mmCIF file with all atom_site columns, C-alpha atoms in Angstrom:
data_model
loop_
_atom_site.group_PDB
_atom_site.id
_atom_site.type_symbol
_atom_site.label_atom_id
_atom_site.label_alt_id
_atom_site.label_comp_id
_atom_site.label_asym_id
_atom_site.label_entity_id
_atom_site.label_seq_id
_atom_site.pdbx_PDB_ins_code
_atom_site.Cartn_x
_atom_site.Cartn_y
_atom_site.Cartn_z
_atom_site.occupancy
_atom_site.B_iso_or_equiv
_atom_site.pdbx_formal_charge
_atom_site.auth_seq_id
_atom_site.auth_comp_id
_atom_site.auth_asym_id
_atom_site.auth_atom_id
_atom_site.pdbx_PDB_model_num
ATOM 1   C CA . UNK A 1 1   ? -0.057 -0.199 0.304   1.00 0.00 ? 1   UNK A CA 1
ATOM 2   C CA . UNK A 1 2   ? 1.412  3.733  -1.499  1.00 0.00 ? 2   UNK A CA 1
ATOM 3   C CA . UNK A 1 3   ? 0.739  5.441  1.987   1.00 0.00 ? 3   UNK A CA 1
ATOM 4   C CA . UNK A 1 4   ? -1.481 8.585  1.081   1.00 0.00 ? 4   UNK A CA 1
ATOM 5   C CA . UNK A 1 5   ? 0.789  12.088 1.642   1.00 0.00 ? 5   UNK A CA 1
ATOM 6   C CA . UNK A 1 6   ? 2.774  10.290 -1.253  1.00 0.00 ? 6   UNK A CA 1
ATOM 7   C CA . UNK A 1 7   ? 0.524  9.611  -3.641  1.00 0.00 ? 7   UNK A CA 1
ATOM 8   C CA . UNK A 1 8   ? -1.032 13.545 -2.803  1.00 0.00 ? 8   UNK A CA 1
ATOM 9   C CA . UNK A 1 9   ? 2.599  14.116 -3.706  1.00 0.00 ? 9   UNK A CA 1
ATOM 10  C CA . UNK A 1 10  ? 3.496  13.421 -6.056  1.00 0.00 ? 10  UNK A CA 1
ATOM 11  C CA . UNK A 1 11  ? 0.219  14.109 -8.166  1.00 0.00 ? 11  UNK A CA 1
ATOM 12  C CA . UNK A 1 12  ? 0.320  18.091 -6.903  1.00 0.00 ? 12  UNK A CA 1
ATOM 13  C CA . UNK A 1 13  ? 3.824  17.297 -8.802  1.00 0.00 ? 13  UNK A CA 1
ATOM 14  C CA . UNK A 1 14  ? 2.783  15.804 -11.969 1.00 0.00 ? 14  UNK A CA 1
ATOM 15  C CA . UNK A 1 15  ? 4.549  12.405 -11.756 1.00 0.00 ? 15  UNK A CA 1
ATOM 16  C CA . UNK A 1 16  ? 3.259  9.351  -11.800 1.00 0.00 ? 16  UNK A CA 1
ATOM 17  C CA . UNK A 1 17  ? 3.659  6.611  -9.276  1.00 0.00 ? 17  UNK A CA 1
ATOM 18  C CA . UNK A 1 18  ? 5.081  3.295  -11.730 1.00 0.00 ? 18  UNK A CA 1
ATOM 19  C CA . UNK A 1 19  ? 5.322  -0.067 -11.101 1.00 0.00 ? 19  UNK A CA 1
ATOM 20  C CA . UNK A 1 20  ? 8.566  -1.060 -9.387  1.00 0.00 ? 20  UNK A CA 1
ATOM 21  C CA . UNK A 1 21  ? 8.630  -3.777 -12.279 1.00 0.00 ? 21  UNK A CA 1
ATOM 22  C CA . UNK A 1 22  ? 9.088  -0.712 -14.910 1.00 0.00 ? 22  UNK A CA 1
ATOM 23  C CA . UNK A 1 23  ? 11.606 1.934  -15.732 1.00 0.00 ? 23  UNK A CA 1
ATOM 24  C CA . UNK A 1 24  ? 10.766 4.997  -14.807 1.00 0.00 ? 24  UNK A CA 1
ATOM 25  C CA . UNK A 1 25  ? 10.509 7.684  -17.639 1.00 0.00 ? 25  UNK A CA 1
ATOM 26  C CA . UNK A 1 26  ? 10.448 11.809 -17.375 1.00 0.00 ? 26  UNK A CA 1
ATOM 27  C CA . UNK A 1 27  ? 7.753  12.266 -14.727 1.00 0.00 ? 27  UNK A CA 1
ATOM 28  C CA . UNK A 1 28  ? 7.387  9.278  -12.962 1.00 0.00 ? 28  UNK A CA 1
ATOM 29  C CA . UNK A 1 29  ? 8.658  7.449  -10.573 1.00 0.00 ? 29  UNK A CA 1
ATOM 30  C CA . UNK A 1 30  ? 9.031  3.511  -8.836  1.00 0.00 ? 30  UNK A CA 1
ATOM 31  C CA . UNK A 1 31  ? 10.647 4.588  -5.562  1.00 0.00 ? 31  UNK A CA 1
ATOM 32  C CA . UNK A 1 32  ? 7.124  5.918  -3.157  1.00 0.00 ? 32  UNK A CA 1
ATOM 33  C CA . UNK A 1 33  ? 8.270  4.603  -0.441  1.00 0.00 ? 33  UNK A CA 1
ATOM 34  C CA . UNK A 1 34  ? 11.969 6.093  -0.476  1.00 0.00 ? 34  UNK A CA 1
ATOM 35  C CA . UNK A 1 35  ? 9.160  9.827  -0.780  1.00 0.00 ? 35  UNK A CA 1
ATOM 36  C CA . UNK A 1 36  ? 7.939  8.369  2.811   1.00 0.00 ? 36  UNK A CA 1
ATOM 37  C CA . UNK A 1 37  ? 11.383 8.097  4.375   1.00 0.00 ? 37  UNK A CA 1
ATOM 38  C CA . UNK A 1 38  ? 11.918 10.934 3.078   1.00 0.00 ? 38  UNK A CA 1
ATOM 39  C CA . UNK A 1 39  ? 8.917  12.270 4.497   1.00 0.00 ? 39  UNK A CA 1
ATOM 40  C CA . UNK A 1 40  ? 9.164  10.324 7.574   1.00 0.00 ? 40  UNK A CA 1
ATOM 41  C CA . UNK A 1 41  ? 12.413 11.517 8.268   1.00 0.00 ? 41  UNK A CA 1
ATOM 42  C CA . UNK A 1 42  ? 12.067 15.614 7.306   1.00 0.00 ? 42  UNK A CA 1
ATOM 43  C CA . UNK A 1 43  ? 8.209  16.838 6.771   1.00 0.00 ? 43  UNK A CA 1
ATOM 44  C CA . UNK A 1 44  ? 6.574  16.975 4.110   1.00 0.00 ? 44  UNK A CA 1
ATOM 45  C CA . UNK A 1 45  ? 7.799  21.129 3.101   1.00 0.00 ? 45  UNK A CA 1
ATOM 46  C CA . UNK A 1 46  ? 10.916 19.038 3.498   1.00 0.00 ? 46  UNK A CA 1
ATOM 47  C CA . UNK A 1 47  ? 9.728  16.646 0.579   1.00 0.00 ? 47  UNK A CA 1
ATOM 48  C CA . UNK A 1 48  ? 7.799  19.761 -1.401  1.00 0.00 ? 48  UNK A CA 1
ATOM 49  C CA . UNK A 1 49  ? 11.072 21.086 -1.938  1.00 0.00 ? 49  UNK A CA 1
ATOM 50  C CA . UNK A 1 50  ? 12.952 17.648 -3.247  1.00 0.00 ? 50  UNK A CA 1
ATOM 51  C CA . UNK A 1 51  ? 10.297 17.154 -5.592  1.00 0.00 ? 51  UNK A CA 1
ATOM 52  C CA . UNK A 1 52  ? 10.111 20.951 -6.813  1.00 0.00 ? 52  UNK A CA 1
ATOM 53  C CA . UNK A 1 53  ? 14.005 20.817 -6.920  1.00 0.00 ? 53  UNK A CA 1
ATOM 54  C CA . UNK A 1 54  ? 13.035 18.233 -8.877  1.00 0.00 ? 54  UNK A CA 1
ATOM 55  C CA . UNK A 1 55  ? 10.390 17.902 -11.272 1.00 0.00 ? 55  UNK A CA 1
ATOM 56  C CA . UNK A 1 56  ? 10.595 22.071 -12.063 1.00 0.00 ? 56  UNK A CA 1
ATOM 57  C CA . UNK A 1 57  ? 14.212 21.527 -13.971 1.00 0.00 ? 57  UNK A CA 1
ATOM 58  C CA . UNK A 1 58  ? 13.443 21.063 -16.703 1.00 0.00 ? 58  UNK A CA 1
ATOM 59  C CA . UNK A 1 59  ? 17.162 20.519 -17.754 1.00 0.00 ? 59  UNK A CA 1
ATOM 60  C CA . UNK A 1 60  ? 18.408 17.882 -15.477 1.00 0.00 ? 60  UNK A CA 1
ATOM 61  C CA . UNK A 1 61  ? 15.878 14.613 -17.414 1.00 0.00 ? 61  UNK A CA 1
ATOM 62  C CA . UNK A 1 62  ? 17.469 13.033 -13.200 1.00 0.00 ? 62  UNK A CA 1
ATOM 63  C CA . UNK A 1 63  ? 15.349 10.208 -12.451 1.00 0.00 ? 63  UNK A CA 1
ATOM 64  C CA . UNK A 1 64  ? 13.391 9.835  -9.962  1.00 0.00 ? 64  UNK A CA 1
ATOM 65  C CA . UNK A 1 65  ? 14.402 6.744  -8.668  1.00 0.00 ? 65  UNK A CA 1
ATOM 66  C CA . UNK A 1 66  ? 15.601 6.086  -4.929  1.00 0.00 ? 66  UNK A CA 1
ATOM 67  C CA . UNK A 1 67  ? 19.660 7.723  -4.947  1.00 0.00 ? 67  UNK A CA 1
ATOM 68  C CA . UNK A 1 68  ? 18.490 10.728 -7.779  1.00 0.00 ? 68  UNK A CA 1
ATOM 69  C CA . UNK A 1 69  ? 15.575 11.402 -4.695  1.00 0.00 ? 69  UNK A CA 1
ATOM 70  C CA . UNK A 1 70  ? 18.369 10.920 -1.621  1.00 0.00 ? 70  UNK A CA 1
ATOM 71  C CA . UNK A 1 71  ? 20.874 13.188 -3.560  1.00 0.00 ? 71  UNK A CA 1
ATOM 72  C CA . UNK A 1 72  ? 18.532 16.090 -4.653  1.00 0.00 ? 72  UNK A CA 1
ATOM 73  C CA . UNK A 1 73  ? 17.255 15.524 -0.208  1.00 0.00 ? 73  UNK A CA 1
ATOM 74  C CA . UNK A 1 74  ? 20.792 15.473 0.824   1.00 0.00 ? 74  UNK A CA 1
ATOM 75  C CA . UNK A 1 75  ? 21.179 18.608 -1.647  1.00 0.00 ? 75  UNK A CA 1
ATOM 76  C CA . UNK A 1 76  ? 18.550 20.475 -0.662  1.00 0.00 ? 76  UNK A CA 1
ATOM 77  C CA . UNK A 1 77  ? 19.663 19.837 3.621   1.00 0.00 ? 77  UNK A CA 1
ATOM 78  C CA . UNK A 1 78  ? 22.839 21.264 3.129   1.00 0.00 ? 78  UNK A CA 1
ATOM 79  C CA . UNK A 1 79  ? 21.908 24.155 0.835   1.00 0.00 ? 79  UNK A CA 1
ATOM 80  C CA . UNK A 1 80  ? 18.996 25.521 3.171   1.00 0.00 ? 80  UNK A CA 1
ATOM 81  C CA . UNK A 1 81  ? 19.931 28.773 3.930   1.00 0.00 ? 81  UNK A CA 1
ATOM 82  C CA . UNK A 1 82  ? 20.953 28.851 -0.055  1.00 0.00 ? 82  UNK A CA 1
ATOM 83  C CA . UNK A 1 83  ? 17.517 28.382 -1.173  1.00 0.00 ? 83  UNK A CA 1
ATOM 84  C CA . UNK A 1 84  ? 16.213 30.040 1.122   1.00 0.00 ? 84  UNK A CA 1
ATOM 85  C CA . UNK A 1 85  ? 18.914 33.633 -0.011  1.00 0.00 ? 85  UNK A CA 1
ATOM 86  C CA . UNK A 1 86  ? 18.516 32.593 -3.385  1.00 0.00 ? 86  UNK A CA 1
ATOM 87  C CA . UNK A 1 87  ? 15.078 30.388 -4.076  1.00 0.00 ? 87  UNK A CA 1
ATOM 88  C CA . UNK A 1 88  ? 14.882 31.257 -8.193  1.00 0.00 ? 88  UNK A CA 1
ATOM 89  C CA . UNK A 1 89  ? 18.641 31.180 -8.939  1.00 0.00 ? 89  UNK A CA 1
ATOM 90  C CA . UNK A 1 90  ? 18.283 27.589 -6.822  1.00 0.00 ? 90  UNK A CA 1
ATOM 91  C CA . UNK A 1 91  ? 16.347 26.526 -9.771  1.00 0.00 ? 91  UNK A CA 1
ATOM 92  C CA . UNK A 1 92  ? 17.403 27.847 -12.825 1.00 0.00 ? 92  UNK A CA 1
ATOM 93  C CA . UNK A 1 93  ? 20.718 27.118 -11.481 1.00 0.00 ? 93  UNK A CA 1
ATOM 94  C CA . UNK A 1 94  ? 19.485 22.507 -11.357 1.00 0.00 ? 94  UNK A CA 1
ATOM 95  C CA . UNK A 1 95  ? 17.923 23.103 -15.405 1.00 0.00 ? 95  UNK A CA 1
ATOM 96  C CA . UNK A 1 96  ? 21.115 23.757 -16.409 1.00 0.00 ? 96  UNK A CA 1
ATOM 97  C CA . UNK A 1 97  ? 23.085 20.961 -14.450 1.00 0.00 ? 97  UNK A CA 1
ATOM 98  C CA . UNK A 1 98  ? 22.952 17.857 -16.543 1.00 0.00 ? 98  UNK A CA 1
ATOM 99  C CA . UNK A 1 99  ? 21.661 15.825 -13.765 1.00 0.00 ? 99  UNK A CA 1
ATOM 100 C CA . UNK A 1 100 ? 19.902 12.699 -15.735 1.00 0.00 ? 100 UNK A CA 1
ATOM 101 C CA . UNK A 1 101 ? 23.666 12.036 -17.083 1.00 0.00 ? 101 UNK A CA 1
ATOM 102 C CA . UNK A 1 102 ? 25.871 12.701 -14.590 1.00 0.00 ? 102 UNK A CA 1
ATOM 103 C CA . UNK A 1 103 ? 23.284 10.197 -12.665 1.00 0.00 ? 103 UNK A CA 1
ATOM 104 C CA . UNK A 1 104 ? 24.757 7.687  -15.346 1.00 0.00 ? 104 UNK A CA 1
ATOM 105 C CA . UNK A 1 105 ? 28.183 8.546  -14.760 1.00 0.00 ? 105 UNK A CA 1
ATOM 106 C CA . UNK A 1 106 ? 27.580 7.171  -11.526 1.00 0.00 ? 106 UNK A CA 1
ATOM 107 C CA . UNK A 1 107 ? 26.288 4.215  -11.874 1.00 0.00 ? 107 UNK A CA 1
ATOM 108 C CA . UNK A 1 108 ? 29.399 3.417  -13.697 1.00 0.00 ? 108 UNK A CA 1
ATOM 109 C CA . UNK A 1 109 ? 30.282 3.272  -9.528  1.00 0.00 ? 109 UNK A CA 1
ATOM 110 C CA . UNK A 1 110 ? 27.867 1.028  -8.289  1.00 0.00 ? 110 UNK A CA 1
ATOM 111 C CA . UNK A 1 111 ? 29.713 -2.164 -6.420  1.00 0.00 ? 111 UNK A CA 1
ATOM 112 C CA . UNK A 1 112 ? 32.211 0.591  -5.452  1.00 0.00 ? 112 UNK A CA 1
ATOM 113 C CA . UNK A 1 113 ? 30.821 4.283  -4.207  1.00 0.00 ? 113 UNK A CA 1
ATOM 114 C CA . UNK A 1 114 ? 27.508 3.672  -4.112  1.00 0.00 ? 114 UNK A CA 1
ATOM 115 C CA . UNK A 1 115 ? 25.730 6.147  -6.052  1.00 0.00 ? 115 UNK A CA 1
ATOM 116 C CA . UNK A 1 116 ? 23.494 8.237  -3.993  1.00 0.00 ? 116 UNK A CA 1
ATOM 117 C CA . UNK A 1 117 ? 27.212 9.492  -2.518  1.00 0.00 ? 117 UNK A CA 1
ATOM 118 C CA . UNK A 1 118 ? 28.408 9.608  -5.997  1.00 0.00 ? 118 UNK A CA 1
ATOM 119 C CA . UNK A 1 119 ? 25.696 11.222 -8.141  1.00 0.00 ? 119 UNK A CA 1
ATOM 120 C CA . UNK A 1 120 ? 26.139 13.771 -4.774  1.00 0.00 ? 120 UNK A CA 1
ATOM 121 C CA . UNK A 1 121 ? 29.223 14.749 -5.207  1.00 0.00 ? 121 UNK A CA 1
ATOM 122 C CA . UNK A 1 122 ? 28.721 15.594 -8.572  1.00 0.00 ? 122 UNK A CA 1
ATOM 123 C CA . UNK A 1 123 ? 25.694 18.170 -8.442  1.00 0.00 ? 123 UNK A CA 1
ATOM 124 C CA . UNK A 1 124 ? 27.589 19.551 -5.026  1.00 0.00 ? 124 UNK A CA 1
ATOM 125 C CA . UNK A 1 125 ? 31.195 20.911 -7.220  1.00 0.00 ? 125 UNK A CA 1
ATOM 126 C CA . UNK A 1 126 ? 28.295 22.130 -9.483  1.00 0.00 ? 126 UNK A CA 1
ATOM 127 C CA . UNK A 1 127 ? 26.274 23.868 -7.219  1.00 0.00 ? 127 UNK A CA 1
ATOM 128 C CA . UNK A 1 128 ? 30.172 24.983 -5.882  1.00 0.00 ? 128 UNK A CA 1
ATOM 129 C CA . UNK A 1 129 ? 31.034 26.509 -9.105  1.00 0.00 ? 129 UNK A CA 1
ATOM 130 C CA . UNK A 1 130 ? 27.466 28.430 -9.062  1.00 0.00 ? 130 UNK A CA 1
ATOM 131 C CA . UNK A 1 131 ? 26.965 29.404 -5.864  1.00 0.00 ? 131 UNK A CA 1
ATOM 132 C CA . UNK A 1 132 ? 31.216 29.900 -4.857  1.00 0.00 ? 132 UNK A CA 1
ATOM 133 C CA . UNK A 1 133 ? 33.778 31.806 -3.858  1.00 0.00 ? 133 UNK A CA 1
ATOM 134 C CA . UNK A 1 134 ? 34.097 32.241 -7.680  1.00 0.00 ? 134 UNK A CA 1
ATOM 135 C CA . UNK A 1 135 ? 31.241 31.761 -9.194  1.00 0.00 ? 135 UNK A CA 1
ATOM 136 C CA . UNK A 1 136 ? 31.509 34.578 -11.460 1.00 0.00 ? 136 UNK A CA 1
ATOM 137 C CA . UNK A 1 137 ? 34.421 32.452 -13.128 1.00 0.00 ? 137 UNK A CA 1
ATOM 138 C CA . UNK A 1 138 ? 33.114 29.146 -13.648 1.00 0.00 ? 138 UNK A CA 1
ATOM 139 C CA . UNK A 1 139 ? 31.313 27.337 -16.432 1.00 0.00 ? 139 UNK A CA 1
ATOM 140 C CA . UNK A 1 140 ? 28.756 25.420 -15.715 1.00 0.00 ? 140 UNK A CA 1
ATOM 141 C CA . UNK A 1 141 ? 28.625 22.868 -18.548 1.00 0.00 ? 141 UNK A CA 1
ATOM 142 C CA . UNK A 1 142 ? 32.363 22.447 -19.207 1.00 0.00 ? 142 UNK A CA 1
ATOM 143 C CA . UNK A 1 143 ? 31.452 23.998 -22.600 1.00 0.00 ? 143 UNK A CA 1
ATOM 144 C CA . UNK A 1 144 ? 34.429 22.224 -23.715 1.00 0.00 ? 144 UNK A CA 1
ATOM 145 C CA . UNK A 1 145 ? 34.085 23.841 -27.433 1.00 0.00 ? 145 UNK A CA 1
ATOM 146 C CA . UNK A 1 146 ? 34.831 27.626 -26.203 1.00 0.00 ? 146 UNK A CA 1
ATOM 147 C CA . UNK A 1 147 ? 38.633 26.226 -25.389 1.00 0.00 ? 147 UNK A CA 1
ATOM 148 C CA . UNK A 1 148 ? 38.859 25.071 -29.234 1.00 0.00 ? 148 UNK A CA 1
#
């Protein structure tokens, strides 16, 4: 049985819950239990911010799987004061982070490094580029074409 809070949250953000034996497409999740755990641990408002971060970032194509959801939850916890100060910039940054690509790369480390943490490190590095001390000097997407 799926927790009614999770059903409501997914409906609120237009996310379809699919059976665990199907591969999720953009806007689908097969990890309702992960969302329930996030709600239980950090509350519904935190989970709502996680879902906002994922669903409002149209470019990132991040899978709404266990690792992706926990990683975004981790980033929301780490960057809470930043989000409160610069919510628009937070969402704009997530829109240009190539989340799906980074998630694919993180899968290569499965069995060596927990995927959640590998993905979190790669995403945090991008967030640090945008909001860190030298944020005006770095390119978020590592556009190598500019170097030629």
